[in-house]
Coordinates of C-alpha atoms in Angstrom, one line a residue:
X1 CA 35.5 -12.4 -107.8
X2 CA 37.1 -15.7 -108.9
X3 CA 40.1 -14.8 -107.2
X4 CA 38.8 -14.1 -104.2
X5 CA 40.5 -16.9 -101.9
X6 CA 37.3 -18.9 -100.6
X7 CA 37.3 -19.0 -96.2
X8 CA 35.2 -22.1 -96.3
X9 CA 35.8 -22.3 -92.4
X10 CA 33.1 -19.1 -92.4
X11 CA 30.0 -20.4 -92.8
X12 CA 26.6 -18.7 -92.9
X13 CA 23.0 -19.6 -93.3
X14 CA 19.7 -17.7 -94.6
X15 CA 17.7 -16.3 -92.5
X16 CA 15.7 -13.5 -94.1
X17 CA 15.1 -12.2 -98.3
X18 CA 13.0 -10.0 -99.1
X19 CA 13.1 -9.4 -101.9
X20 CA 17.2 -8.6 -102.5
X21 CA 17.7 -7.8 -99.3
X22 CA 19.1 -11.2 -97.8
X23 CA 19.9 -11.7 -94.1
X24 CA 22.6 -14.1 -93.2
X25 CA 23.8 -15.4 -89.8
X26 CA 26.7 -16.9 -89.2
X27 CA 28.0 -18.1 -85.8
X28 CA 32.2 -17.4 -86.2
X29 CA 32.4 -14.3 -87.1
X30 CA 30.8 -11.4 -89.1
X31 CA 32.4 -11.1 -92.5
X32 CA 33.4 -6.7 -93.2
X33 CA 31.8 -4.7 -94.5
X34 CA 31.7 -4.8 -98.1
X35 CA 32.8 -8.7 -98.7
X36 CA 31.4 -11.4 -100.5
X37 CA 29.1 -13.7 -99.8
X38 CA 28.0 -17.0 -102.1
X39 CA 25.4 -18.7 -102.0
X40 CA 26.4 -22.3 -101.9
X41 CA 23.6 -23.8 -104.0
X42 CA 21.4 -20.8 -105.4
X43 CA 24.8 -19.3 -106.5
X44 CA 23.7 -16.2 -105.5
X45 CA 25.9 -13.9 -105.1
X46 CA 25.5 -11.6 -102.1
X47 CA 27.5 -8.0 -100.5
X48 CA 27.0 -7.3 -96.7
X49 CA 26.4 -4.0 -96.1
X50 CA 25.6 -3.4 -92.9
X51 CA 25.8 -6.0 -89.4
X52 CA 23.1 -6.4 -88.2
X53 CA 23.8 -8.0 -85.2
X54 CA 27.1 -9.8 -83.2
X55 CA 25.3 -12.7 -85.2
X56 CA 24.1 -11.2 -88.2
X57 CA 24.8 -9.5 -90.8
X58 CA 22.7 -7.7 -94.0
X59 CA 23.4 -7.8 -97.6
X60 CA 22.0 -6.7 -101.3
X61 CA 22.0 -9.5 -103.9
X62 CA 24.5 -8.7 -106.6
X63 CA 22.3 -11.4 -109.5
X64 CA 19.0 -12.8 -109.1
X65 CA 17.7 -14.1 -106.0
X66 CA 15.6 -17.1 -107.5
X67 CA 15.8 -20.1 -105.6
X68 CA 17.7 -18.5 -102.6
X69 CA 15.3 -19.9 -99.0
X70 CA 15.9 -19.4 -95.5
X71 CA 18.5 -22.4 -94.2
X72 CA 20.7 -21.8 -96.9
X73 CA 24.0 -22.1 -96.6
X74 CA 26.3 -18.9 -97.4
X75 CA 29.7 -18.8 -97.6
X76 CA 31.8 -16.1 -97.1
X77 CA 34.6 -15.4 -99.7
X78 CA 37.0 -13.1 -97.0
X79 CA 37.0 -10.9 -99.8
X80 CA 35.4 -7.8 -101.3
X81 CA 34.0 -7.7 -105.1
X82 CA 36.8 -7.6 -107.4
X83 CA 37.7 -6.5 -111.5
X84 CA 40.3 -7.8 -113.3
X85 CA 43.2 -5.4 -114.5
X86 CA 45.6 -5.7 -117.2
X87 CA 46.8 -5.8 -120.6
X88 CA 44.3 -8.5 -121.3
X89 CA 41.2 -6.6 -121.3
X90 CA 42.2 -4.7 -124.1
X91 CA 39.6 -4.9 -126.6
X92 CA 36.9 -7.4 -124.2
X93 CA 33.5 -6.9 -122.8
X94 CA 33.2 -7.1 -119.4
X95 CA 29.7 -7.5 -116.4
X96 CA 30.4 -6.8 -113.1
X97 CA 31.6 -9.7 -111.8
X98 CA 34.9 -9.5 -114.6
X99 CA 33.2 -12.2 -116.6
X100 CA 33.6 -11.7 -120.3
X101 CA 30.3 -11.6 -121.9
X102 CA 31.8 -10.9 -125.7
X103 CA 31.8 -14.8 -126.8
X104 CA 35.7 -14.5 -127.6
X105 CA 38.5 -16.9 -125.6
X106 CA 38.5 -17.0 -121.7
X107 CA 40.4 -14.4 -120.0
X108 CA 44.1 -14.6 -118.4
X109 CA 46.8 -13.1 -117.7
X110 CA 44.9 -11.0 -115.0
X111 CA 44.9 -9.4 -111.6
X112 CA 42.3 -9.2 -109.6
X113 CA 41.4 -5.8 -107.2
X114 CA 39.3 -4.7 -105.2
X115 CA 36.3 -2.3 -106.7
X116 CA 36.7 0.0 -103.4
X117 CA 39.1 2.4 -103.5
X118 CA 40.0 5.6 -102.4
X119 CA 40.5 8.9 -104.4
X120 CA 44.7 10.0 -105.2
X121 CA 45.3 12.2 -102.4
X122 CA 45.9 15.6 -103.1
X123 CA 49.7 15.5 -103.4
X124 CA 49.7 12.9 -106.1
X125 CA 46.7 15.2 -108.0
X126 CA 48.0 17.5 -111.4
X127 CA 47.4 21.5 -111.3
X128 CA 47.9 22.0 -114.6
X129 CA 45.0 22.4 -116.9
X130 CA 45.0 21.0 -120.4
X131 CA 42.3 21.1 -123.0
X132 CA 40.8 18.1 -124.4
X133 CA 39.9 19.0 -128.2
X134 CA 37.1 16.4 -129.7
X135 CA 35.8 18.2 -133.0
X136 CA 32.2 19.0 -132.6
X137 CA 32.0 22.6 -132.9
X138 CA 29.8 23.9 -130.7
X139 CA 31.6 22.1 -127.6
X140 CA 35.3 22.9 -128.7
X141 CA 34.2 26.8 -128.9
X142 CA 31.6 27.3 -126.3
X143 CA 32.2 24.4 -124.1
X144 CA 35.5 23.5 -124.2
X145 CA 36.3 20.1 -122.0
X146 CA 39.5 19.7 -119.5
X147 CA 41.9 16.8 -119.9
X148 CA 41.9 14.8 -116.3
X149 CA 38.3 16.2 -116.5
X150 CA 34.5 15.5 -115.9
X151 CA 31.7 16.8 -117.9
X152 CA 28.7 15.6 -118.0
X153 CA 25.4 15.5 -121.1
X154 CA 22.7 16.8 -119.8
X155 CA 19.0 15.6 -120.9
X156 CA 15.8 13.9 -121.6
X157 CA 14.6 11.3 -122.9
X158 CA 15.9 10.7 -126.6
X159 CA 17.6 14.0 -127.4
X160 CA 21.0 12.5 -128.0
X161 CA 23.1 11.6 -124.5
X162 CA 24.0 8.4 -126.3
X163 CA 24.5 9.3 -129.9
X164 CA 27.4 12.0 -128.7
X165 CA 28.7 10.5 -126.2
X166 CA 29.2 7.8 -128.9
X167 CA 30.5 10.1 -131.5
X168 CA 33.2 11.5 -128.7
X169 CA 34.1 7.6 -128.9
X170 CA 34.4 7.8 -132.5
X171 CA 36.2 11.4 -132.6
X172 CA 39.0 10.7 -129.6
X173 CA 40.2 7.2 -130.4
X174 CA 41.8 8.3 -133.6
X175 CA 44.4 11.2 -131.7
X176 CA 44.2 10.1 -127.9
X177 CA 46.4 7.4 -127.6
X178 CA 45.3 6.4 -124.4
X179 CA 43.0 3.9 -122.8
X180 CA 39.2 4.5 -123.7
X181 CA 36.8 2.7 -120.8
X182 CA 33.3 2.5 -121.5
X183 CA 30.6 1.5 -118.5
X184 CA 27.0 0.9 -119.4
X185 CA 24.9 1.9 -115.6
X186 CA 21.4 0.6 -116.6
X187 CA 21.5 0.8 -120.0
X188 CA 19.5 -0.8 -122.7
X189 CA 21.3 -4.7 -124.4
X190 CA 20.5 -3.8 -127.6
X191 CA 23.0 0.0 -126.9
X192 CA 25.7 -2.2 -125.6
X193 CA 25.6 -4.6 -128.4
X194 CA 25.2 -2.1 -131.5
X195 CA 28.4 -0.1 -130.0
X196 CA 30.2 -2.8 -129.5
X197 CA 30.1 -4.1 -133.1
X198 CA 30.4 -0.2 -134.4
X199 CA 33.4 -0.3 -132.8
X200 CA 34.5 -3.2 -134.0
X201 CA 34.0 -2.0 -137.5
X202 CA 35.9 1.4 -136.8
X203 CA 39.2 -0.7 -135.7
X204 CA 39.3 1.0 -132.2
X205 CA 38.3 -2.5 -130.2
X206 CA 41.9 -2.8 -129.0
X207 CA 42.4 0.1 -127.3
X208 CA 39.0 -0.3 -125.7
X209 CA 37.1 -1.5 -122.8
X210 CA 33.6 -2.3 -122.0
X211 CA 31.9 -2.6 -119.2
X212 CA 28.2 -3.5 -118.8
X213 CA 25.6 -3.7 -115.7
X214 CA 21.9 -3.6 -117.7
X215 CA 19.4 -2.3 -117.0
X216 CA 16.9 -5.8 -116.2
X217 CA 20.0 -6.8 -113.6
X218 CA 19.7 -6.4 -109.9
X219 CA 20.4 -3.0 -108.6
X220 CA 23.4 -3.6 -106.2
X221 CA 24.7 -5.2 -109.7
X222 CA 24.1 -1.7 -111.7
X223 CA 25.3 0.2 -108.2
X224 CA 28.9 -1.4 -108.5
X225 CA 29.6 -1.8 -112.0
X226 CA 31.0 2.0 -112.2
X227 CA 33.2 0.8 -109.6
X228 CA 34.2 -2.1 -111.6
X229 CA 35.0 0.5 -114.4
X230 CA 36.8 2.7 -111.9
X231 CA 39.2 -0.1 -110.6
X232 CA 39.9 -0.8 -114.5
X233 CA 40.9 2.8 -115.3
X234 CA 43.0 3.7 -112.3
X235 CA 45.1 0.5 -113.5
X236 CA 46.2 2.1 -116.8
X237 CA 46.5 4.9 -115.3
X238 CA 48.4 4.3 -112.4
X239 CA 50.4 1.1 -113.6
X240 CA 50.8 2.2 -116.8
X241 CA 50.9 5.5 -116.8
X242 CA 48.8 6.6 -119.7
X243 CA 45.8 8.5 -120.8
X244 CA 42.4 7.3 -119.5
X245 CA 38.8 8.1 -121.6
X246 CA 35.9 7.2 -119.4
X247 CA 32.9 7.2 -120.4
X248 CA 29.8 7.0 -118.7
X249 CA 26.2 6.0 -119.8
X250 CA 24.3 6.7 -117.6
X251 CA 25.2 8.6 -113.9
X252 CA 22.1 9.1 -113.2
X253 CA 21.0 5.2 -113.3
X254 CA 24.1 4.8 -111.0
X255 CA 22.1 7.2 -108.4
X256 CA 19.0 5.9 -109.6
X257 CA 20.3 2.2 -108.3
X258 CA 21.9 3.2 -104.8
X259 CA 17.7 4.6 -104.0
X260 CA 17.2 1.7 -104.8
X261 CA 19.0 -0.3 -102.5
X262 CA 19.1 2.7 -100.0
X263 CA 15.2 2.1 -99.9
X264 CA 15.3 -1.7 -100.0
X265 CA 17.5 -1.7 -96.7
X266 CA 15.4 0.2 -95.0
X267 CA 16.9 3.8 -94.2
X268 CA 14.8 6.8 -94.6
X269 CA 14.4 8.2 -97.8
X270 CA 15.3 12.2 -98.3
X271 CA 14.2 14.5 -100.5
X272 CA 12.0 13.6 -103.7
X273 CA 12.5 9.9 -102.9
X274 CA 16.2 10.2 -102.7
X275 CA 19.3 7.8 -100.9
X276 CA 20.5 10.3 -97.4
X277 CA 23.6 9.2 -98.9
X278 CA 23.4 10.4 -102.3
X279 CA 26.0 13.1 -102.1
X280 CA 28.5 10.6 -100.2
X281 CA 27.9 7.6 -102.8
X282 CA 28.1 10.2 -105.9
X283 CA 31.2 11.9 -104.3
X284 CA 32.9 8.1 -103.2
X285 CA 32.9 7.4 -107.8
X286 CA 33.6 10.9 -108.7
X287 CA 36.4 11.8 -106.8
X288 CA 38.2 8.7 -108.1
X289 CA 38.0 10.3 -111.8
X290 CA 41.4 12.7 -111.2
X291 CA 44.6 13.7 -113.2
X292 CA 47.4 12.8 -111.3
X293 CA 51.1 12.9 -111.5
X294 CA 51.4 9.7 -113.7
X295 CA 48.0 10.6 -116.1
X296 CA 44.8 11.5 -116.4
X297 CA 41.3 9.2 -116.3
X298 CA 39.0 12.1 -118.4
X299 CA 35.3 11.4 -117.9
X300 CA 32.5 12.5 -120.3
X301 CA 29.3 11.3 -118.1
X302 CA 25.4 10.8 -120.4
X303 CA 23.2 12.4 -117.4
X304 CA 19.9 11.8 -117.8
X305 CA 17.7 14.7 -116.4
X306 CA 13.7 13.4 -114.6
X307 CA 11.5 15.2 -116.9
X308 CA 13.8 17.9 -118.1
X309 CA 13.7 19.1 -114.7
X310 CA 17.4 20.6 -114.0
X311 CA 16.9 21.6 -110.2
X312 CA 16.0 17.5 -109.5
X313 CA 18.4 16.3 -106.8
X314 CA 20.6 14.0 -109.1
X315 CA 21.0 16.6 -111.7
X316 CA 21.9 19.1 -109.3
X317 CA 24.5 16.6 -107.4
X318 CA 26.2 15.6 -110.3
X319 CA 26.6 19.4 -111.6
X320 CA 29.0 20.2 -108.5
X321 CA 31.6 17.4 -109.4
X322 CA 31.7 18.6 -113.1
X323 CA 34.3 21.3 -114.9
X324 CA 31.8 21.3 -118.2
X325 CA 28.2 20.7 -118.6
X326 CA 26.4 20.1 -121.7
X327 CA 22.8 20.6 -121.7
X328 CA 20.7 19.5 -125.1
X329 CA 17.6 20.8 -125.6
X330 CA 14.6 19.0 -127.1
X331 CA 13.5 22.3 -128.0
X332 CA 16.4 22.8 -130.6
X333 CA 16.6 18.4 -131.1
X334 CA 12.8 19.6 -132.5
X335 CA 14.2 22.1 -134.7
X336 CA 16.5 19.6 -136.3
X337 CA 19.6 21.7 -134.8
X338 CA 21.7 18.5 -133.8
X339 CA 23.5 18.1 -131.6
X340 CA 21.0 19.7 -129.5
X341 CA 23.1 21.2 -127.5
X342 CA 21.6 24.3 -125.6
X343 CA 25.1 27.1 -125.7
X344 CA 22.6 29.9 -123.3
X345 CA 23.1 27.0 -120.4
X346 CA 25.8 24.6 -121.1
X347 CA 29.3 25.8 -119.1
X348 CA 32.3 25.2 -118.6
X349 CA 35.1 26.4 -116.0
X350 CA 37.9 26.0 -118.7
X351 CA 36.3 28.8 -120.8
X352 CA 38.5 31.7 -119.2
X353 CA 40.8 33.8 -120.9
X354 CA 43.8 32.6 -119.2
X355 CA 43.0 29.2 -120.1
X356 CA 41.8 29.1 -123.8
X357 CA 43.3 32.5 -124.9
X358 CA 41.9 35.8 -125.4
X359 CA 40.5 35.5 -128.9
X360 CA 38.5 32.2 -128.1
X361 CA 37.8 33.8 -124.7
X362 CA 36.3 37.2 -127.0
X363 CA 34.9 35.5 -129.5
X364 CA 32.8 32.4 -127.3
X365 CA 31.2 35.7 -125.5
X366 CA 30.5 37.5 -128.4
X367 CA 27.9 34.0 -129.8
X368 CA 26.5 33.9 -126.7
X369 CA 25.5 37.2 -126.6
X370 CA 24.5 37.2 -129.9
X371 CA 22.2 34.5 -129.4
X372 CA 20.8 36.1 -126.1
X373 CA 20.1 38.6 -127.6
X374 CA 18.2 36.4 -130.0
X375 CA 16.2 34.7 -127.4
X376 CA 15.1 38.1 -125.8
X377 CA 13.7 38.9 -129.3
X378 CA 11.6 35.6 -130.5
X379 CA 8.8 36.9 -128.3
X380 CA 8.3 40.1 -130.3
X381 CA 8.9 38.8 -133.5
X382 CA 6.0 36.2 -132.2
X383 CA 3.3 39.5 -131.4
X384 CA 4.7 41.9 -133.9
X385 CA 6.8 40.5 -137.4
X386 CA 10.6 40.7 -137.5
X387 CA 9.7 44.1 -139.8
X388 CA 8.7 45.8 -136.9
X389 CA 12.0 45.3 -135.4
X390 CA 14.7 47.9 -135.9
X391 CA 17.3 47.4 -138.5
X392 CA 20.2 46.7 -136.2
X393 CA 17.8 43.5 -134.5
X394 CA 17.0 42.3 -137.4
X395 CA 20.9 41.6 -138.1
X396 CA 21.2 40.3 -135.0
X397 CA 18.5 37.6 -135.5
X398 CA 20.3 36.7 -139.2
X399 CA 24.0 36.5 -137.4
X400 CA 22.1 34.2 -134.6
X401 CA 20.1 31.8 -137.0
X402 CA 23.3 31.5 -139.1
X403 CA 25.9 30.6 -136.0
X404 CA 23.2 28.7 -134.9
X405 CA 22.5 26.3 -138.2
X406 CA 26.9 26.8 -138.2
X407 CA 26.8 25.0 -135.4
X408 CA 24.5 22.3 -136.1
X409 CA 27.2 19.4 -137.5
X410 CA 26.9 15.7 -139.7
X411 CA 28.1 13.3 -136.9
X412 CA 29.8 9.9 -138.1
X413 CA 28.1 8.0 -136.4
X414 CA 24.8 8.9 -137.5
X415 CA 25.3 8.8 -141.1
X416 CA 23.5 5.4 -142.0
X417 CA 20.3 7.9 -140.9
X418 CA 20.6 10.9 -142.4
X419 CA 22.5 10.0 -145.4
X420 CA 25.4 13.1 -145.2
X421 CA 29.0 12.2 -144.1
X422 CA 30.6 12.7 -140.8
X423 CA 33.3 15.5 -140.2
X424 CA 35.9 16.8 -137.8
X425 CA 36.0 20.1 -137.8
X426 CA 39.3 21.5 -135.5
X427 CA 39.3 24.0 -133.1
X428 CA 40.7 27.0 -135.1
X429 CA 38.3 26.1 -138.0
X430 CA 35.1 26.5 -135.9
X431 CA 36.6 29.4 -134.5
X432 CA 37.3 31.0 -137.8
X433 CA 33.6 30.2 -139.9
X434 CA 31.8 31.4 -136.4
X435 CA 34.2 35.1 -136.8
X436 CA 33.5 35.3 -140.6
X437 CA 29.7 35.1 -139.5
X438 CA 29.9 37.0 -136.9
X439 CA 31.4 39.4 -139.2
X440 CA 28.4 39.3 -141.7
X441 CA 30.5 37.8 -144.7
X442 CA 27.6 35.2 -144.8
X443 CA 24.9 38.0 -144.7
X444 CA 23.9 36.9 -148.3
X445 CA 23.7 33.6 -148.5
X446 CA 20.6 31.3 -147.5
X447 CA 20.6 29.7 -143.8
X448 CA 20.5 26.7 -145.1
X449 CA 23.8 26.8 -146.3
X450 CA 25.4 26.7 -143.7
X451 CA 22.9 24.3 -142.1
X452 CA 24.7 20.5 -141.4
X453 CA 28.4 21.8 -142.9
X454 CA 31.3 20.9 -141.6
X455 CA 34.1 24.0 -142.4
X456 CA 32.6 27.4 -143.3
X457 CA 33.8 26.9 -146.5
X458 CA 31.9 24.5 -147.4
X459 CA 28.4 27.2 -147.4
X460 CA 30.3 28.7 -150.2
X461 CA 30.2 25.2 -152.1
X462 CA 25.8 24.6 -151.6
X463 CA 24.4 27.8 -152.1
X464 CA 25.3 31.2 -154.1
X465 CA 25.0 34.3 -152.0
X466 CA 21.4 35.9 -153.1
X467 CA 19.7 39.1 -151.8
X468 CA 19.2 39.1 -148.2
X469 CA 15.1 40.2 -148.6
X470 CA 15.2 36.8 -150.4
X471 CA 15.2 34.6 -147.4
X472 CA 12.8 36.6 -145.5
X473 CA 10.0 36.3 -148.3
X474 CA 10.6 33.2 -150.1
X475 CA 7.1 30.9 -149.5
X476 CA 7.4 28.2 -147.8
X477 CA 7.3 26.1 -150.7
X478 CA 10.5 27.5 -151.8
X479 CA 12.0 27.0 -148.5
X480 CA 11.3 23.4 -148.1
X481 CA 12.6 22.5 -151.8
X482 CA 16.1 25.0 -150.7
X483 CA 15.8 22.7 -148.2
X484 CA 15.6 19.7 -149.7
X485 CA 18.5 20.2 -152.4
X486 CA 20.9 21.1 -149.5
X487 CA 20.2 17.9 -147.9
X488 CA 19.0 15.2 -150.1
X489 CA 17.6 12.3 -147.6
X490 CA 16.8 14.1 -144.9
X491 CA 12.8 15.1 -144.9
X492 CA 13.1 17.5 -141.8
X493 CA 15.3 20.0 -140.7
X494 CA 14.7 23.9 -139.3
X495 CA 14.2 25.3 -142.6
X496 CA 10.8 23.4 -142.6
X497 CA 10.2 25.4 -139.2
X498 CA 8.3 28.6 -139.2
X499 CA 11.5 31.2 -140.2
X500 CA 11.4 32.5 -136.5
X501 CA 9.8 30.6 -133.7

């Protein structure tokens, strides 16, 4: 915005202000779409979105409109919204205009580039497929991520999207030798401040950029902050040939901001009140995230799901762009199974024998089959009890419950709340553990021994094998004591729940 080269000759005046929508009259010539306008007295920044007639444009304010009045002079800056790019942006925190908001020294030695860029052409896109390892068991085994791909974290409010996102930053920053860019769209300022402090303490800020459009800012600002983050990511990919990890929290807020802008501009709403241009706007952002011959932008996006309804248009449109969909379950969160990822609803296009290998694919399919059989048996167990099942079905239930607990994992980012040290687990160890549980190696161990551990070997240190029937017939008091001994400092968890939900 700063180096846009102000064109003082092209002046206009405000003719109407309706909320964040401003109409401006220009007598000389109309500014092009996406031009940035500056109100001279109020300091308001406006982006042109429509040309109404030969003398008037309609724009959306990117800053608050307090103090804006009819007749006020407006200056055409002669260019679109721009974002700073260069090595100097590393370790800094920005707003949508490229202003630093981390109270550090002023920015210098950067270029300014337009936030409105076209996606890379097909000829430049890479056709290689690589797996992106996260160190989180349930993701690496059942929902492997793609390098240069897009993964979505779907979930309602309070099921752990942001915690999972920050854990991925922590895990990947060590063996991910590129740049991490965190883009906060319409999120709480508290989350941004905590993330900045945590990343600074972890010593990973030198290879990280943060850019925020907070939820209290006007919809125009929240709508453009994603484009500004992508402009920075494209610089590191195309100019410096580095891999970029782009984390977006929350892509639903981008759609929501577009819905507000669309409504303010007077467009006819589509299904459930969403803007008619939602598909185009989302594609314009998502298609810029790509793996090219010079580098890759790998994106992990949190997606708020309104009322936990995965058929909502916002969630449904986002699904179509992703190579992996990680669905978070409120029921699993309520049972204390964290990360609360639903293994039956989550999916990945990478989970094929040709990409992950025959052993990994076969194990993942067997895990899903076991968990699906358990889900089907839950109704029978609830009505008739576990005793009415055949011995084969009881074995399936025992394996499934141990798999569910083994796929939980203590996070580094939640150590201060749980008192349990975080664990990073390699894909080899995660697959080995799942295979040994499926082979009934741990059938004589209590389920709590597999809860919140890293590798499966830790279960042998937590508990000794006992009679298989003990864990099914033990009273609630014994279970409570066992649970507390296994995880000091954690008051509630899956072993505190009824044995079969």
